[in-house]
Coordinates of C-alpha atoms and ligand atoms in Angstrom, one line a residue:
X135 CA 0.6 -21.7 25.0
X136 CA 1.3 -24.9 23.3
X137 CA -1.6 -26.6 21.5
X138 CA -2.7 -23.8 19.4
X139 CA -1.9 -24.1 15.3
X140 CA 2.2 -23.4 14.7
X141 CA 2.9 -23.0 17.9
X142 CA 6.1 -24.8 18.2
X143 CA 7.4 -21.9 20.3
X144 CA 8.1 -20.9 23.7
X145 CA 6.9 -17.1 24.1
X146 CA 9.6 -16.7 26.8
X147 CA 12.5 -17.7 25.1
X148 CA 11.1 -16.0 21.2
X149 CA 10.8 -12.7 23.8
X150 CA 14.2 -13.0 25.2
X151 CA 15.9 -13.6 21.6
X152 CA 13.5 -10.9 20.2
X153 CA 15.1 -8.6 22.7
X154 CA 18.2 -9.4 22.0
X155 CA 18.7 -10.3 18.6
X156 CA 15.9 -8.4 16.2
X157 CA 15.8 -4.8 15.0
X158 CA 12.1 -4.1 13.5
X159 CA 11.1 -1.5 10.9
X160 CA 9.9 1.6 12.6
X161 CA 11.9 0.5 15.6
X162 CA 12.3 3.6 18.8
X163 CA 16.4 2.6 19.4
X164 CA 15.8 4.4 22.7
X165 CA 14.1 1.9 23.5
X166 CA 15.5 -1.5 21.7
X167 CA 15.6 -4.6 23.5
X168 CA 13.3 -3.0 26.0
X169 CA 9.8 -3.5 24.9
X170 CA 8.1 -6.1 23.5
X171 CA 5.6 -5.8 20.2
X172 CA 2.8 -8.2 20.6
X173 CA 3.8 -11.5 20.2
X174 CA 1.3 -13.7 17.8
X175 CA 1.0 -17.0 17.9
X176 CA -1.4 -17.4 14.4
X177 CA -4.0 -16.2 12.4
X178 CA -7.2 -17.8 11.5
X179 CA -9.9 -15.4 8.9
X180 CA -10.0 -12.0 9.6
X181 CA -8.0 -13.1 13.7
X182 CA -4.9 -13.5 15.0
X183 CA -4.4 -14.7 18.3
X184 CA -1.7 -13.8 20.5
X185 CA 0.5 -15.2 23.4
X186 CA -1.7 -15.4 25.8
X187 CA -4.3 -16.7 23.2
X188 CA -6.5 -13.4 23.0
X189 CA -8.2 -13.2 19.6
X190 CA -8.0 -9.7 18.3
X191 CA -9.6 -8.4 14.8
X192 CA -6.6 -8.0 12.5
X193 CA -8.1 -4.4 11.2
X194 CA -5.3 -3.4 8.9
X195 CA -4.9 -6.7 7.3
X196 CA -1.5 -7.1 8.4
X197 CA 0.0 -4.5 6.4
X198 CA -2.9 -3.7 3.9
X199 CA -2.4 -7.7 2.8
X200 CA -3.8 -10.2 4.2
X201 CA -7.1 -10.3 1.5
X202 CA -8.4 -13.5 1.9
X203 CA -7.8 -14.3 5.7
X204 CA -5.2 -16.3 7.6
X205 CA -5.2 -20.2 7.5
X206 CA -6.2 -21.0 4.1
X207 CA -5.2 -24.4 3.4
X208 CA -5.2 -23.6 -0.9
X209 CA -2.4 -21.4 -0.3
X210 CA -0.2 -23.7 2.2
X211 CA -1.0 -26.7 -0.1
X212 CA 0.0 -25.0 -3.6
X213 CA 3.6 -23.4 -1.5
X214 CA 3.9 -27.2 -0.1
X215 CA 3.1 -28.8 -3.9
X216 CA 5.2 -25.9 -5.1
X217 CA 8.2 -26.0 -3.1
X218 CA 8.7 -29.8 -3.4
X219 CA 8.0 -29.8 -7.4
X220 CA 10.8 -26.7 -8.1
X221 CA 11.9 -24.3 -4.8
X222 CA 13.8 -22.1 -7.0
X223 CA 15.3 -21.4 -10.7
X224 CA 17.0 -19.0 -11.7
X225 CA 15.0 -16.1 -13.2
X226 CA 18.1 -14.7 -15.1
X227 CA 18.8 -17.6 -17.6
X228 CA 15.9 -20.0 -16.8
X229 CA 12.3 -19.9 -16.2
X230 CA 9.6 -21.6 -14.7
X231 CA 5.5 -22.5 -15.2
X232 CA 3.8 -20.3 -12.2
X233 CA 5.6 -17.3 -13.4
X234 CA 4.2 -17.5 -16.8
X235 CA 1.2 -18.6 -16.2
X236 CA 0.9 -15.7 -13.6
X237 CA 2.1 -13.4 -15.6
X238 CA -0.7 -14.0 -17.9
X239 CA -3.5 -14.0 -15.6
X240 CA -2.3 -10.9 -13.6
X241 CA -2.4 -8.8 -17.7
X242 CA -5.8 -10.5 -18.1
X243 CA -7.1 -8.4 -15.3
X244 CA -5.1 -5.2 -15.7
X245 CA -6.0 -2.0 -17.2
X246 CA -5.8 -1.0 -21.2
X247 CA -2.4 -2.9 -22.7
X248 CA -0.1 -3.4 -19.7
X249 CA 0.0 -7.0 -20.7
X250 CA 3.7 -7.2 -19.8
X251 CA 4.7 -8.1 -15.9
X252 CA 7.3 -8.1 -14.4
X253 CA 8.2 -10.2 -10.8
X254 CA 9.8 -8.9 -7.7
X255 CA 10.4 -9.7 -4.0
X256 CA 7.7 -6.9 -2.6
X257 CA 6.4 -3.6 -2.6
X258 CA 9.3 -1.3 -2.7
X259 CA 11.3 -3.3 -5.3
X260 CA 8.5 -3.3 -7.5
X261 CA 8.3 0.6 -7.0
X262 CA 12.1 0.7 -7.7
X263 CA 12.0 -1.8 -10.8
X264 CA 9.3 0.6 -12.3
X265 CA 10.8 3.5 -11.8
X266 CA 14.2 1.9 -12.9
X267 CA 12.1 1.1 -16.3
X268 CA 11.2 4.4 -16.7
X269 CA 15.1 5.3 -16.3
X270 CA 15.5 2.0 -19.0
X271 CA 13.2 3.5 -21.6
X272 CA 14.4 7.1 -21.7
X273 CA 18.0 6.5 -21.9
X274 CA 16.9 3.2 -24.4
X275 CA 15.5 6.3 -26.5
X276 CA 18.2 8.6 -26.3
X277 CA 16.7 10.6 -23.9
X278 CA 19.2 11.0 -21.0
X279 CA 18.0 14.4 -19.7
X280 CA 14.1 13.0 -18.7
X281 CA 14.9 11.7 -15.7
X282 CA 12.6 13.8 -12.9
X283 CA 10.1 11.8 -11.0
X284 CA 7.0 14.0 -10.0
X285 CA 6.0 12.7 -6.4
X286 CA 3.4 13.6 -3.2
X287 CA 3.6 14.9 -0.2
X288 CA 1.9 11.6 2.0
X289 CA 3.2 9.2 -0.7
X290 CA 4.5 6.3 0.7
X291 CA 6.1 4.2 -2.1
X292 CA 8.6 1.9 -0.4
X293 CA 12.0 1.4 1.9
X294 CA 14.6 1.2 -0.9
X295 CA 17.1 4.7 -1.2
X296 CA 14.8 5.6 -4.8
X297 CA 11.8 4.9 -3.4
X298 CA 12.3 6.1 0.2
X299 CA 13.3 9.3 -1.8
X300 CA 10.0 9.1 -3.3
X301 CA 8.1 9.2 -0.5
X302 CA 6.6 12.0 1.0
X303 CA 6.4 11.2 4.8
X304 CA 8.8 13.4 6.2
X305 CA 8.9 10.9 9.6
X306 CA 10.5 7.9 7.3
X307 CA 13.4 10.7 6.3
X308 CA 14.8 11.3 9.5
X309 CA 18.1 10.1 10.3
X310 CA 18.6 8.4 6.7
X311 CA 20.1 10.1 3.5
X312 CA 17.4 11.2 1.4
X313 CA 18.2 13.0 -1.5
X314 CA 17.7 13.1 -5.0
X315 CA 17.9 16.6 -7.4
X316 CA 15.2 14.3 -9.7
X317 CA 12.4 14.2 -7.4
X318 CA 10.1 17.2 -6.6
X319 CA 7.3 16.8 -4.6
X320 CA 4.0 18.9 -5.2
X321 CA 0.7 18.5 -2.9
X322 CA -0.7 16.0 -1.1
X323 CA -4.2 15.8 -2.4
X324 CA -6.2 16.1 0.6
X325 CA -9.2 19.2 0.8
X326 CA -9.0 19.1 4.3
X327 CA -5.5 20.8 4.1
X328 CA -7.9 23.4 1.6
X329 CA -9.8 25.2 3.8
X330 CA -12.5 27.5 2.0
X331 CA -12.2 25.6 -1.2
X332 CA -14.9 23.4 -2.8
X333 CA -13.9 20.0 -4.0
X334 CA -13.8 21.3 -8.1
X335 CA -11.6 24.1 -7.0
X336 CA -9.4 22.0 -5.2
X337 CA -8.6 19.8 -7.8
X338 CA -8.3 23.0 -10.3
X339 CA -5.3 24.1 -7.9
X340 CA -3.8 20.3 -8.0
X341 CA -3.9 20.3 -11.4
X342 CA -2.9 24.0 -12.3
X343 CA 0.5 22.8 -9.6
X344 CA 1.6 19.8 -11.4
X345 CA 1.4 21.6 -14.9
X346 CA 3.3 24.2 -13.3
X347 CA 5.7 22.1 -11.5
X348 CA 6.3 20.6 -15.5
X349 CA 6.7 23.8 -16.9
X350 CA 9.2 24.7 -14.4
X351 CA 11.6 21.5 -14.2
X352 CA 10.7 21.3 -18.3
X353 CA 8.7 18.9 -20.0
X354 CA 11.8 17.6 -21.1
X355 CA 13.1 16.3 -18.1
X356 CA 10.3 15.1 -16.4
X357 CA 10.1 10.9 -17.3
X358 CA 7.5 10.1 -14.5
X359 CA 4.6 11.0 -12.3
X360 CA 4.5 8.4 -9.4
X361 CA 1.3 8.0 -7.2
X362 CA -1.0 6.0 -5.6
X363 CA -4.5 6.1 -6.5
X364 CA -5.8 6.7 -2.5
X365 CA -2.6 7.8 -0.5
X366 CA -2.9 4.8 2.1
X367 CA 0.2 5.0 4.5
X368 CA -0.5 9.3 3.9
X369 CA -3.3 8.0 5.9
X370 CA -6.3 7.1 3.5
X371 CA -5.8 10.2 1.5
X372 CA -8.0 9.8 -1.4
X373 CA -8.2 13.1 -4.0
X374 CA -10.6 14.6 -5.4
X375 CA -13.1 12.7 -8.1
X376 CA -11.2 12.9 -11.9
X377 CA -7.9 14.1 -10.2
X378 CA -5.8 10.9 -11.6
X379 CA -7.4 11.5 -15.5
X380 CA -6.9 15.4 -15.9
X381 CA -3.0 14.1 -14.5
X382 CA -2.9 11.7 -16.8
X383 CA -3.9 14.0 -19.7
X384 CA -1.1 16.1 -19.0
X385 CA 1.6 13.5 -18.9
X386 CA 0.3 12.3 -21.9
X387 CA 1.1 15.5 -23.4
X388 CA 4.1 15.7 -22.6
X389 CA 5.5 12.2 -23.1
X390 CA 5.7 11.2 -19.0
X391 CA 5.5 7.7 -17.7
X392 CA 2.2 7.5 -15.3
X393 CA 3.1 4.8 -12.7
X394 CA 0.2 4.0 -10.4
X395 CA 1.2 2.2 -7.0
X396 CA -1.3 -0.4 -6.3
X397 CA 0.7 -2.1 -3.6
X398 CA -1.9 -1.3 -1.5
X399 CA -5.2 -0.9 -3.8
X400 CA -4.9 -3.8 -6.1
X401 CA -5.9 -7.3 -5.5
X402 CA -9.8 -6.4 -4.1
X403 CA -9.4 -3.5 -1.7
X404 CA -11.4 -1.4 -3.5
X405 CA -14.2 -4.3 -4.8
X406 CA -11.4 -4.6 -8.4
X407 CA -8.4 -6.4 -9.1
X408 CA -7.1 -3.0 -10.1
X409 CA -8.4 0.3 -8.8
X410 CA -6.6 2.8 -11.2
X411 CA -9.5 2.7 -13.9
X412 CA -12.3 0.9 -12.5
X413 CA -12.6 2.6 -9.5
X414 CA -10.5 6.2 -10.0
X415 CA -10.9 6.4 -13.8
X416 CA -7.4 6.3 -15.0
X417 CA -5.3 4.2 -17.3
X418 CA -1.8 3.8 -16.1
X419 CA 1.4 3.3 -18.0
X420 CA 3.0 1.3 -15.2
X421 CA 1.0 -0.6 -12.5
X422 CA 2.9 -2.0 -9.7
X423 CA 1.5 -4.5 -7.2
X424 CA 2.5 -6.5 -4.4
X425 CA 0.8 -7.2 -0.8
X426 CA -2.6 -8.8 -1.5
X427 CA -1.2 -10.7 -4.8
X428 CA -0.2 -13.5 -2.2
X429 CA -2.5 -12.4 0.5
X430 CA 0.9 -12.0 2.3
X431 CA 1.5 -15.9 2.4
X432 CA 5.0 -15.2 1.2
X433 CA 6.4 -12.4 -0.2
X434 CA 6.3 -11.3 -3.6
X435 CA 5.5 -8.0 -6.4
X436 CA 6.3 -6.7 -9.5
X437 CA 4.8 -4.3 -11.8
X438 CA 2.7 -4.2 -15.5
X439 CA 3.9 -2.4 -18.2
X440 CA 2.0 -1.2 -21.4
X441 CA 2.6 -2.7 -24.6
X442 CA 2.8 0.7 -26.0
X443 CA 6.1 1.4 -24.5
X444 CA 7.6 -2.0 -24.3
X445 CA 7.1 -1.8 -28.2
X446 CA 9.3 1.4 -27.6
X447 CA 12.5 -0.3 -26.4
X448 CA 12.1 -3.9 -27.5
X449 CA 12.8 -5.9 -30.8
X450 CA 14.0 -3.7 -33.2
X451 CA 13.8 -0.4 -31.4
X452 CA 16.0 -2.0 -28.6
X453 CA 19.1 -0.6 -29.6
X454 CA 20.9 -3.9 -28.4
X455 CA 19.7 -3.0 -24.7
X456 CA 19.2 -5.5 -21.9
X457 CA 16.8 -4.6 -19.1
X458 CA 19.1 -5.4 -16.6
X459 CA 17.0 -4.7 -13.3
X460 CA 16.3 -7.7 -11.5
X461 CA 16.6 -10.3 -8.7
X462 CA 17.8 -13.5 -7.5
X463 CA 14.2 -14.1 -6.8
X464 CA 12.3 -12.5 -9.7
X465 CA 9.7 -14.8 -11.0
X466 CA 10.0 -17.2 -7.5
X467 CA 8.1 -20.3 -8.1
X468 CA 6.8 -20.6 -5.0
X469 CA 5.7 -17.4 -5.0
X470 CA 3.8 -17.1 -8.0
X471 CA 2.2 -20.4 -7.2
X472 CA 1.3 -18.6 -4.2
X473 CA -0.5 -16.3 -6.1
X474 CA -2.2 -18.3 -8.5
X475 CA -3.7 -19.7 -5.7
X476 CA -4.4 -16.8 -4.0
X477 CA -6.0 -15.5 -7.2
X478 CA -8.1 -19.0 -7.5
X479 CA -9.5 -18.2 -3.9
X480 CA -10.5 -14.9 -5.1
X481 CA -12.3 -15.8 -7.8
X482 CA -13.9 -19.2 -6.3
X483 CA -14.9 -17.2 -3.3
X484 CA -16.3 -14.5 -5.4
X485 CA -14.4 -11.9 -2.8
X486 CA -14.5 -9.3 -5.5
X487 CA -17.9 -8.7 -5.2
X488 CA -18.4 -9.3 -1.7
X489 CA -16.6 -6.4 -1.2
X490 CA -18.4 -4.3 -3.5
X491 CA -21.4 -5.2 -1.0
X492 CA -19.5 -5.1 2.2
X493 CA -17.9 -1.3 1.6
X494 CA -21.4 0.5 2.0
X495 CA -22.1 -1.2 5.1
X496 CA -17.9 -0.6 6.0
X497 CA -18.7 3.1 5.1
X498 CA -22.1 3.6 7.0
X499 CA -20.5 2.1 10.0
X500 CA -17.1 4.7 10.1
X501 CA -19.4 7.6 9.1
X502 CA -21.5 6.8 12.1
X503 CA -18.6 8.0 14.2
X504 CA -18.8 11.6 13.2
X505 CA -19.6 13.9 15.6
X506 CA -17.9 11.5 18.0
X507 CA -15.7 13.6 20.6
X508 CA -12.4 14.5 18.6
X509 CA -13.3 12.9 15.1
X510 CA -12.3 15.6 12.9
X511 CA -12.9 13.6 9.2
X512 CA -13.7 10.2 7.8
X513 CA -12.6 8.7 4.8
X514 CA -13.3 5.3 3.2
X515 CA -13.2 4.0 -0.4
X516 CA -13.9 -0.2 -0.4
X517 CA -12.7 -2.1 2.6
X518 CA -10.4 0.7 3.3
X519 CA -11.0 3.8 5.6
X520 CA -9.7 5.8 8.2
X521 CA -10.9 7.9 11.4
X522 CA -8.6 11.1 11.4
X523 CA -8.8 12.3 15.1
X524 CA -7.7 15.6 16.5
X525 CA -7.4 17.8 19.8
X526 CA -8.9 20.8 18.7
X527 CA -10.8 19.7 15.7
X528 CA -11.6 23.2 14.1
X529 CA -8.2 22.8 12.8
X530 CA -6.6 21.3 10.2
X531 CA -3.0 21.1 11.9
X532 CA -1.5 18.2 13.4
X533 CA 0.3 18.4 16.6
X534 CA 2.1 15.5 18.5
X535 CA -1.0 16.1 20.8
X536 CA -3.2 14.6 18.3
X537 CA -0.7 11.8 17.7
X538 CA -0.5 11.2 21.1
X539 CA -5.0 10.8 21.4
X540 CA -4.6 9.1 17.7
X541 CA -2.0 6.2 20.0
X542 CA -4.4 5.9 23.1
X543 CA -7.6 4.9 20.7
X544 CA -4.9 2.6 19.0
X545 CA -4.2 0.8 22.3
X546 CA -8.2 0.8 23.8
X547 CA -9.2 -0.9 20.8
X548 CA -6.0 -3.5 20.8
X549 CA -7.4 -3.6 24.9
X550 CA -10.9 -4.6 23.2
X551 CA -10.0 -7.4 20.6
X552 CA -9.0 -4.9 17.8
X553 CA -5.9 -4.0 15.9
X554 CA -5.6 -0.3 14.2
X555 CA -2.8 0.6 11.9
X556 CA -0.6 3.2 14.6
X557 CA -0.6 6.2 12.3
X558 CA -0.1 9.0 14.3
X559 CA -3.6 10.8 14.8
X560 CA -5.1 8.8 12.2
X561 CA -6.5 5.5 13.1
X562 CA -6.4 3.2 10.2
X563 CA -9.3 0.0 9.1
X564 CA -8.4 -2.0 6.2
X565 CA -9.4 -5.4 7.0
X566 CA -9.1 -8.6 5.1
X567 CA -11.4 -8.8 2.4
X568 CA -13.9 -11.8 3.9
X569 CA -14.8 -9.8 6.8
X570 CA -18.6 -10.1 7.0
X571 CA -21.0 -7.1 8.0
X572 CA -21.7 -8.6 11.6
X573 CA -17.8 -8.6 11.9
X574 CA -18.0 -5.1 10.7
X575 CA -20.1 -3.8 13.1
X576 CA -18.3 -5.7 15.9
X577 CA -14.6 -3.9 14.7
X578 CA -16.5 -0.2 14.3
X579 CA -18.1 -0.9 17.6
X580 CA -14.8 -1.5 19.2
X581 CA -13.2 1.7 17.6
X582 CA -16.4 3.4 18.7
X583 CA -15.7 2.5 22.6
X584 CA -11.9 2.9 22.1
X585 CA -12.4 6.6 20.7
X586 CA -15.0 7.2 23.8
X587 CA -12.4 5.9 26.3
X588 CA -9.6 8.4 24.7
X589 CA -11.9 10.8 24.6
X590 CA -12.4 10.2 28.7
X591 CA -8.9 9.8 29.2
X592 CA -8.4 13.4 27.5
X593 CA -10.2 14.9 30.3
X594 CA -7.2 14.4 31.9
X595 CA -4.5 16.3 30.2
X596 CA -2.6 14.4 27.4
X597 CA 1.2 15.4 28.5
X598 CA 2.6 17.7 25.2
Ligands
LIG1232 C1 1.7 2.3 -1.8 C2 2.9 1.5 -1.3 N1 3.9 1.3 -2.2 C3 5.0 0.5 -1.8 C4 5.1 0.0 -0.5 C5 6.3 -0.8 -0.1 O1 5.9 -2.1 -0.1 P1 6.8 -3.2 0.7 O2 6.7 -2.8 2.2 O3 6.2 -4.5 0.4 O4 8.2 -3.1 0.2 C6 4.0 0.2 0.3 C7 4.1 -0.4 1.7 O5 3.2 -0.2 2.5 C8 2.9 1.0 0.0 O6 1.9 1.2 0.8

């Protein structure tokens, strides 16, 4: 494994230090510097190849980001150009062309007036920063006691203390201090947890919870409602039609920051730059973003503000107030170039509206599983879906049993040229955004046999 693109490596030794010297998110410390995660070697489109030069389907994009496939030369030319023209400056007291010009093209595509952006390093800092903005305006306008963040059960909003408090996957809370009196959690939006009720009734009880859960902290205290518009790492959670407006509508009545995470959603994986209006018909206060802005080239997020409430807290409502939030690499040059180029592809490529097209076909192809041995619900909005699988699939509870049927399709399809997001007894699709329909059908066909083969394997009995 030698003359294949960036491989400069030896697996052997990259196991051995692996073993020995990393520690990986999600990583089982029973077994560290045991195992070994697949090793790699590159990407090229919608494939990466690993060691032993196998080319497997990257389903899940990575982690929800790898939009416009690996191997594009625009992006390694415009880091190269970029990282030999300026490598860093100082975001703090300087600043630099991509940035700007970034800045500008990211409000040109945003929803209603959040025409003002704002740079991180990923996902979770560009949950934090917003939610530190919200924190920003209130106390900017005297306002000390609206501090309560209104969050999901399922939400996944990042790996920082705030927004690992914010997140409502009770697996990423064991072991570390989560707490926080300011957050309440209210329902994960999903009807399958709502036996007996119709989709308009459903959404009547989501609603009627989160104006009661307002009532009862006090409209007062309550600065934020944090959520994404489908709940992806929930596991493709996506609520029921108008639930993100009639939210909105109360917050608005009550003076609370919406903040929509479109870490995973924005940048085409629902056919739109930006999901939150065009596809689940809301306007945000606060968008953030990371992920697909670079197509995961190199790491970078942030978040968009409206102009409503920057006008709150700036020029002469400031108060002499400095938003103080940010990083050594805020703003990174070579990041932003990144993602103008990333966005250049986009465009060029027209990938926008090839995934407008592709998502029927996406859809047709993971519906056509139901009433496959232990399938128990589908869901898929764009180039993003899931297969929920369960033992007993008259029920709506999940046991590790289901996990356990959810981690043997995982592994068939890896067996059979496909990667699926592990999550639990949900096996996740999100692919990069260029996938064709023939490429489509070869990936559902895949998790079609690998859901067959666990369903075989069941026969015998999955150990508790
Ligand atoms: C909706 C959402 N928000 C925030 C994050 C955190 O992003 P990052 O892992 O880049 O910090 C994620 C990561 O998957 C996410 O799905």
């Amino acid at each position: 494994m030698s003359d294949t693109p960036g491989a400069q490596w030896n697996a052997g030794e990259t196991e051995a230090d692996a073993k020995l010297h990393l520690l990986s998110p999600s990583e089982e410390m029973a077994k560290l510097g045991q195992g070994m995660r697949p090793l790699i070697a590159y990407g090229e489109g919608i494939h990466v190849v690993d060691a032993h030069g196998r080319r497997i389907i990257d389903g899940p994009a990575g982690m929800w980001c790898t939009q416009i496939g690996y191997g594009r030369r625009e992006i390694a030319d415009a880091v190269s150009a970029q990282a030999l023209k300026l490598s860093y400056n100082s975001p703090w007291y300087t600043t630099n062309s991509p940035s700007a010009e970034l800045a500008r093209r990211i409000a040109e595509v945003t929803p209603g007036d959040l025409n003002r952006v704002f740079f991180t390093t990923g996902g979770s800092t560009a949950v934090d920063s917003a939610l530190r903005f919200t924190e920003f305006y209130n106390n900017v306008l005297g306002r000390p006691e609206k501090k309560h963040i209104i969050v999901r059960r399922e939400g996944y909003h990042g790996s920082t203390s705030l927004t690992a408090s914010c997140s409502g996957r009770s697996f990423n809370w064991q072991n570390f201090d989560i707490a926080s009196p300011r957050i309440t959690f209210i329902s994960c939006p999903n009807i399958r947890l709502a036996p007996g009720l119709t989709e308009a009734q459903f959404l009547d009880q989501l609603v009627r919870e989160f104006e009661d859960t307002v009532a009862k902290i006090g409209p007062d205290k309550v600065a934020t409602f944090l959520a994404e518009p489908l709940q992806a790492s929930g596991g493709v959670i996506i609520p029921p039609k108008g639930y993100h407006a009639r939210i909105k509508a109360i917050c608005e009545k009550h003076d609370i920051i919406y903040i929509s995470d479109e870490v995973v959603t924005a940048f085409g994986r629902c056919g739109e730059w930006f999901a939150s209006e065009k596809v689940f018909g809301v306007v945000p206060d606060i968008i953030t973003f990371a992920k697909g802005v670079t197509s995961g080239y190199v790491p970078l997020g942030g978040f968009a503000v409206s102009e409503r409430l920057i006008a709150k807290v700036s020029g002469e409502n400031a108060k002499g107030s400095y938003y103080s939030n940010g990083y050594t690499y805020s703003s990174h040059p070579v990041s932003c170039a990144a993602a103008l180029a990333n966005m250049d592809v986009i465009e060029k490529d027209g990938i926008l509206k090839h995934v407008r097209d592709v998502a029927v076909h996406f859809a047709e192809g993971l519906r056509s599983l139901k009433g496959l041995p232990h399938v128990a619900d589908i869901r898929v909005a764009g180039l993003v879906g899931c297969v929920e699988c369960l033992v007993d699939t008259s029920s709506p509870e999940v046991t590790d049993r289901d996990k356990k049927v959810g981690g043997r399709i995982d592994t068939h399809c890896f067996d059979l040229g496909l990667l699926v997001r592990p999550l639990g007894n949900v096996c996740v699709l999100s692919p990069p955004l260029i996938i064709t329909k023939a490429e489509i059908d070869q990936m559902i066909g895949i998790l079609r046999q690998g859901i067959l083969k666990a369903a075989a394997d069941l026969k015998e009995p999955v150990a508790a």
